[in-house]
PDB file of C-alpha atoms in Angstrom:
ATOM      1  CA  MET W 265     -19.973  -5.436   3.135  1.00 68.00           C
ATOM      2  CA  ASP W 266     -17.691  -3.876   5.757  1.00 89.00           C
ATOM      3  CA  ASP W 267     -14.352  -2.157   5.129  1.00 91.00           C
ATOM      4  CA  ILE W 268     -12.311  -5.285   5.888  1.00 94.00           C
ATOM      5  CA  ASP W 269     -14.381  -7.118   3.253  1.00 93.00           C
ATOM      6  CA  ARG W 270     -13.610  -4.282   0.828  1.00 93.00           C
ATOM      7  CA  ILE W 271      -9.872  -4.498   1.546  1.00 95.00           C
ATOM      8  CA  MET W 272      -9.873  -8.264   1.149  1.00 95.00           C
ATOM      9  CA  SER W 273     -11.789  -8.150  -2.145  1.00 94.00           C
ATOM     10  CA  VAL W 274      -9.091  -5.892  -3.628  1.00 96.00           C
ATOM     11  CA  MET W 275      -6.285  -7.889  -1.984  1.00 94.00           C
ATOM     12  CA  ASP W 276      -7.554 -11.130  -3.515  1.00 93.00           C
ATOM     13  CA  ALA W 277      -7.716  -9.590  -6.984  1.00 94.00           C
ATOM     14  CA  ALA W 278      -4.620  -7.382  -6.955  1.00 94.00           C
ATOM     15  CA  PHE W 279      -1.769  -9.425  -5.487  1.00 90.00           C
ATOM     16  CA  PRO W 280      -0.416 -12.183  -7.753  1.00 84.00           C
ATOM     17  CA  ALA W 281      -0.312 -15.481  -5.865  1.00 80.00           C
ATOM     18  CA  GLU W 282       3.158 -16.327  -7.209  1.00 78.00           C
ATOM     19  CA  PHE W 283       4.732 -13.634  -5.015  1.00 79.00           C
ATOM     20  CA  GLY W 284       2.927 -14.495  -1.765  1.00 77.00           C
ATOM     21  CA  GLU W 285       2.461 -10.798  -0.877  1.00 83.00           C
ATOM     22  CA  ALA W 286      -1.217 -10.772   0.031  1.00 88.00           C
ATOM     23  CA  TRP W 287      -2.177 -10.626   3.676  1.00 93.00           C
ATOM     24  CA  ASN W 288      -5.015 -12.688   5.082  1.00 93.00           C
ATOM     25  CA  ARG W 289      -8.034 -11.216   6.859  1.00 94.00           C
ATOM     26  CA  ARG W 290      -6.585 -11.898  10.297  1.00 95.00           C
ATOM     27  CA  GLN W 291      -3.350 -10.031   9.500  1.00 95.00           C
ATOM     28  CA  VAL W 292      -5.280  -6.988   8.269  1.00 95.00           C
ATOM     29  CA  THR W 293      -7.642  -7.016  11.247  1.00 95.00           C
ATOM     30  CA  ASP W 294      -4.791  -7.446  13.738  1.00 94.00           C
ATOM     31  CA  ALA W 295      -2.878  -4.527  12.187  1.00 93.00           C
ATOM     32  CA  LEU W 296      -5.888  -2.248  12.515  1.00 92.00           C
ATOM     33  CA  VAL W 297      -6.519  -3.253  16.134  1.00 92.00           C
ATOM     34  CA  VAL W 298      -3.008  -2.160  17.173  1.00 83.00           C
ATOM     35  CA  GLY W 299      -4.045   1.480  16.933  1.00 79.00           C
ATOM     36  CA  ASN W 300      -1.156   3.024  15.019  1.00 92.00           C
ATOM     37  CA  CYS W 301      -2.419   1.780  11.655  1.00 95.00           C
ATOM     38  CA  ARG W 302      -4.795   3.486   9.266  1.00 95.00           C
ATOM     39  CA  TYR W 303      -6.386   2.555   5.997  1.00 96.00           C
ATOM     40  CA  GLY W 304      -8.116   4.231   3.118  1.00 95.00           C
ATOM     41  CA  LEU W 305     -10.417   2.997   0.390  1.00 96.00           C
ATOM     42  CA  ILE W 306     -11.177   4.331  -3.061  1.00 95.00           C
ATOM     43  CA  ALA W 307     -14.348   3.665  -5.018  1.00 93.00           C
ATOM     44  CA  PRO W 308     -14.355   3.132  -8.791  1.00 92.00           C
ATOM     45  CA  ASP W 309     -15.492   6.739  -9.265  1.00 90.00           C
ATOM     46  CA  GLY W 310     -12.415   7.982  -7.360  1.00 91.00           C
ATOM     47  CA  SER W 311     -14.266   8.945  -4.199  1.00 88.00           C
ATOM     48  CA  ALA W 312     -14.052   7.585  -0.669  1.00 85.00           C
ATOM     49  CA  ASP W 313     -17.842   7.602  -0.433  1.00 78.00           C
ATOM     50  CA  PHE W 314     -19.283   4.189  -1.146  1.00 75.00           C
ATOM     51  CA  GLY W 315     -22.967   4.844  -0.500  1.00 70.00           C
ATOM     52  CA  SER W 316     -24.722   1.992  -2.268  1.00 66.00           C
ATOM     53  CA  GLN W 317     -21.635   1.016  -4.312  1.00 67.00           C
ATOM     54  CA  THR W 318     -20.502  -2.510  -3.624  1.00 70.00           C
ATOM     55  CA  ASN W 319     -17.336  -2.468  -5.728  1.00 87.00           C
ATOM     56  CA  THR W 320     -14.032  -1.241  -4.272  1.00 93.00           C
ATOM     57  CA  ALA W 321     -11.253  -0.076  -6.593  1.00 95.00           C
ATOM     58  CA  GLY W 322      -8.356   0.067  -4.143  1.00 96.00           C
ATOM     59  CA  PHE W 323      -6.985   0.550  -0.648  1.00 97.00           C
ATOM     60  CA  PHE W 324      -3.943   1.500   1.376  1.00 97.00           C
ATOM     61  CA  LEU W 325      -2.797   0.386   4.806  1.00 97.00           C
ATOM     62  CA  GLY W 326      -0.185   2.379   6.725  1.00 97.00           C
ATOM     63  CA  ARG W 327       1.476   2.223  10.128  1.00 97.00           C
ATOM     64  CA  SER W 328       2.937   5.227  11.919  1.00 96.00           C
ATOM     65  CA  ILE W 329       5.452   5.578  14.695  1.00 94.00           C
ATOM     66  CA  LEU W 330       6.145   9.091  15.984  1.00 94.00           C
ATOM     67  CA  ASP W 331       6.663  11.246  12.869  1.00 95.00           C
ATOM     68  CA  GLU W 332       7.310   8.387  10.420  1.00 97.00           C
ATOM     69  CA  GLU W 333       4.859   6.210   8.546  1.00 97.00           C
ATOM     70  CA  GLU W 334       5.247   3.027   6.545  1.00 97.00           C
ATOM     71  CA  LEU W 335       3.014   2.216   3.623  1.00 97.00           C
ATOM     72  CA  LEU W 336       2.427  -1.455   4.379  1.00 96.00           C
ATOM     73  CA  LEU W 337      -0.002  -2.331   1.604  1.00 96.00           C
ATOM     74  CA  PHE W 338      -1.237  -0.483  -1.451  1.00 97.00           C
ATOM     75  CA  ALA W 339      -3.364  -1.964  -4.206  1.00 96.00           C
ATOM     76  CA  ILE W 340      -5.693  -1.112  -7.045  1.00 97.00           C
ATOM     77  CA  ALA W 341      -7.848  -3.960  -8.364  1.00 96.00           C
ATOM     78  CA  PRO W 342      -6.810  -4.969 -11.900  1.00 95.00           C
ATOM     79  CA  ALA W 343     -10.196  -3.978 -13.359  1.00 94.00           C
ATOM     80  CA  HIS W 344      -9.633  -0.390 -12.159  1.00 95.00           C
ATOM     81  CA  ARG W 345      -5.994   0.161 -13.121  1.00 94.00           C
ATOM     82  CA  ARG W 346      -4.798   2.762 -15.622  1.00 94.00           C
ATOM     83  CA  GLN W 347      -7.585   5.184 -14.667  1.00 94.00           C
ATOM     84  CA  GLY W 348      -5.597   7.450 -12.344  1.00 95.00           C
ATOM     85  CA  LEU W 349      -7.013   5.878  -9.185  1.00 97.00           C
ATOM     86  CA  GLY W 350      -3.600   4.760  -7.916  1.00 96.00           C
ATOM     87  CA  HIS W 351      -2.285   8.327  -8.184  1.00 97.00           C
ATOM     88  CA  LYS W 352      -5.361   9.697  -6.461  1.00 97.00           C
ATOM     89  CA  LEU W 353      -5.200   7.169  -3.625  1.00 97.00           C
ATOM     90  CA  LEU W 354      -1.450   7.587  -3.089  1.00 98.00           C
ATOM     91  CA  GLN W 355      -1.826  11.366  -3.097  1.00 97.00           C
ATOM     92  CA  ARG W 356      -4.531  11.040  -0.435  1.00 97.00           C
ATOM     93  CA  PHE W 357      -2.277   8.806   1.670  1.00 98.00           C
ATOM     94  CA  ILE W 358       0.545  11.379   1.452  1.00 98.00           C
ATOM     95  CA  LEU W 359      -1.721  14.360   2.217  1.00 97.00           C
ATOM     96  CA  GLU W 360      -3.239  12.606   5.239  1.00 97.00           C
ATOM     97  CA  ALA W 361       0.249  11.663   6.470  1.00 97.00           C
ATOM     98  CA  ARG W 362       1.366  15.283   6.223  1.00 96.00           C
ATOM     99  CA  ALA W 363      -1.786  16.430   8.059  1.00 96.00           C
ATOM    100  CA  ASN W 364      -0.988  13.885  10.798  1.00 95.00           C
ATOM    101  CA  GLY W 365       2.481  15.382  11.341  1.00 95.00           C
ATOM    102  CA  ILE W 366       4.399  12.716   9.452  1.00 97.00           C
ATOM    103  CA  SER W 367       7.768  13.870   8.114  1.00 97.00           C
ATOM    104  CA  ARG W 368       8.945  10.679   6.354  1.00 97.00           C
ATOM    105  CA  ILE W 369       7.132   7.854   4.611  1.00 98.00           C
ATOM    106  CA  PHE W 370       8.769   4.509   3.944  1.00 98.00           C
ATOM    107  CA  LEU W 371       7.748   1.588   1.790  1.00 97.00           C
ATOM    108  CA  GLU W 372       9.253  -1.671   0.721  1.00 96.00           C
ATOM    109  CA  MET W 373       8.462  -3.573  -2.446  1.00 94.00           C
ATOM    110  CA  ARG W 374       9.829  -6.437  -4.457  1.00 91.00           C
ATOM    111  CA  ARG W 375      12.195  -5.626  -7.293  1.00 91.00           C
ATOM    112  CA  ASN W 376      10.410  -5.093 -10.627  1.00 88.00           C
ATOM    113  CA  ASN W 377       7.089  -4.286  -8.957  1.00 89.00           C
ATOM    114  CA  PRO W 378       5.074  -2.381 -11.595  1.00 89.00           C
ATOM    115  CA  ALA W 379       4.001   0.133  -8.916  1.00 91.00           C
ATOM    116  CA  SER W 380       7.566   1.478  -8.772  1.00 93.00           C
ATOM    117  CA  PHE W 381       6.667   4.039 -11.457  1.00 95.00           C
ATOM    118  CA  LEU W 382       3.719   5.250  -9.390  1.00 96.00           C
ATOM    119  CA  TYR W 383       5.863   5.681  -6.285  1.00 97.00           C
ATOM    120  CA  ALA W 384       8.624   7.474  -8.234  1.00 96.00           C
ATOM    121  CA  SER W 385       6.087   9.870  -9.745  1.00 96.00           C
ATOM    122  CA  HIS W 386       5.142  10.936  -6.208  1.00 97.00           C
ATOM    123  CA  GLY W 387       8.741  11.540  -5.162  1.00 96.00           C
ATOM    124  CA  PHE W 388       9.736   8.276  -3.472  1.00 97.00           C
ATOM    125  CA  GLN W 389      13.482   7.582  -3.664  1.00 97.00           C
ATOM    126  CA  GLU W 390      15.286   4.257  -3.337  1.00 96.00           C
ATOM    127  CA  ILE W 391      17.293   4.142  -0.102  1.00 97.00           C
ATOM    128  CA  GLY W 392      18.328   0.512   0.081  1.00 96.00           C
ATOM    129  CA  VAL W 393      18.173  -3.036  -1.216  1.00 96.00           C
ATOM    130  CA  ARG W 394      17.705  -6.199   0.778  1.00 95.00           C
ATOM    131  CA  PRO W 395      19.134  -8.924  -1.472  1.00 95.00           C
ATOM    132  CA  ALA W 396      16.994 -12.055  -1.837  1.00 93.00           C
ATOM    133  CA  TYR W 397      14.678 -10.824   0.930  1.00 90.00           C
ATOM    134  CA  TYR W 398      11.386 -12.163  -0.391  1.00 87.00           C
ATOM    135  CA  ARG W 399      10.755 -15.822  -1.086  1.00 85.00           C
ATOM    136  CA  THR W 400       7.958 -16.867  -3.387  1.00 82.00           C
ATOM    137  CA  PRO W 401       5.915 -19.981  -2.620  1.00 80.00           C
ATOM    138  CA  ALA W 402       7.968 -21.695  -5.369  1.00 83.00           C
ATOM    139  CA  GLY W 403      11.205 -20.816  -3.537  1.00 86.00           C
ATOM    140  CA  THR W 404      12.469 -18.074  -5.859  1.00 88.00           C
ATOM    141  CA  ARG W 405      14.274 -15.264  -4.025  1.00 92.00           C
ATOM    142  CA  ILE W 406      13.577 -11.616  -4.927  1.00 91.00           C
ATOM    143  CA  ASP W 407      15.284  -8.445  -3.717  1.00 94.00           C
ATOM    144  CA  ALA W 408      13.356  -5.977  -1.580  1.00 93.00           C
ATOM    145  CA  ILE W 409      13.684  -2.317  -2.519  1.00 96.00           C
ATOM    146  CA  SER W 410      13.301   0.184   0.346  1.00 97.00           C
ATOM    147  CA  GLN W 411      12.092   3.668  -0.540  1.00 97.00           C
ATOM    148  CA  GLU W 412      11.372   6.853   1.321  1.00 98.00           C
ATOM    149  CA  LEU W 413       9.541  10.097   0.732  1.00 98.00           C
ATOM    150  CA  ILE W 414      10.573  13.081   2.810  1.00 97.00           C
ATOM    151  CA  LEU W 415       7.641  15.398   3.355  1.00 95.00           C
ATOM    152  CA  SER W 416       8.704  18.998   3.311  1.00 75.00           C
ATOM    153  CA  ASP W 417       6.813  21.715   5.137  1.00 60.00           C
TER     154      ASP W 417
END
């Protein structure tokens, strides 16, 4: 199992089909080929070391431009939620961003995304709303909420 397989296994389990948020393998691979994207994985034990483990608990995918980074995708597989892994993985993403000279992190999510509490607990603030931005496969429109985290020195 390679890292793209690990990302896709979490993606398939974590993103509800009714919102159409999951990326396909080609989208993930293409993003990583561009060169300004990075990803991180977390194992069920909270480490980034998979050794002989075959199960992946979560991942992030981010894209940076100059001193700003966007958290494109973030997911913890349902079987591994409520164990602190989301906090640990998001903290790692933020620490790595700071180490890479990033001063602001952005993310966008659909309104009522349960991860909003996780992002708020790490200091993300709402900076805008895009009304009816997302469209589900069934045609329902959902607002997009834009958030930012300013990294202080």
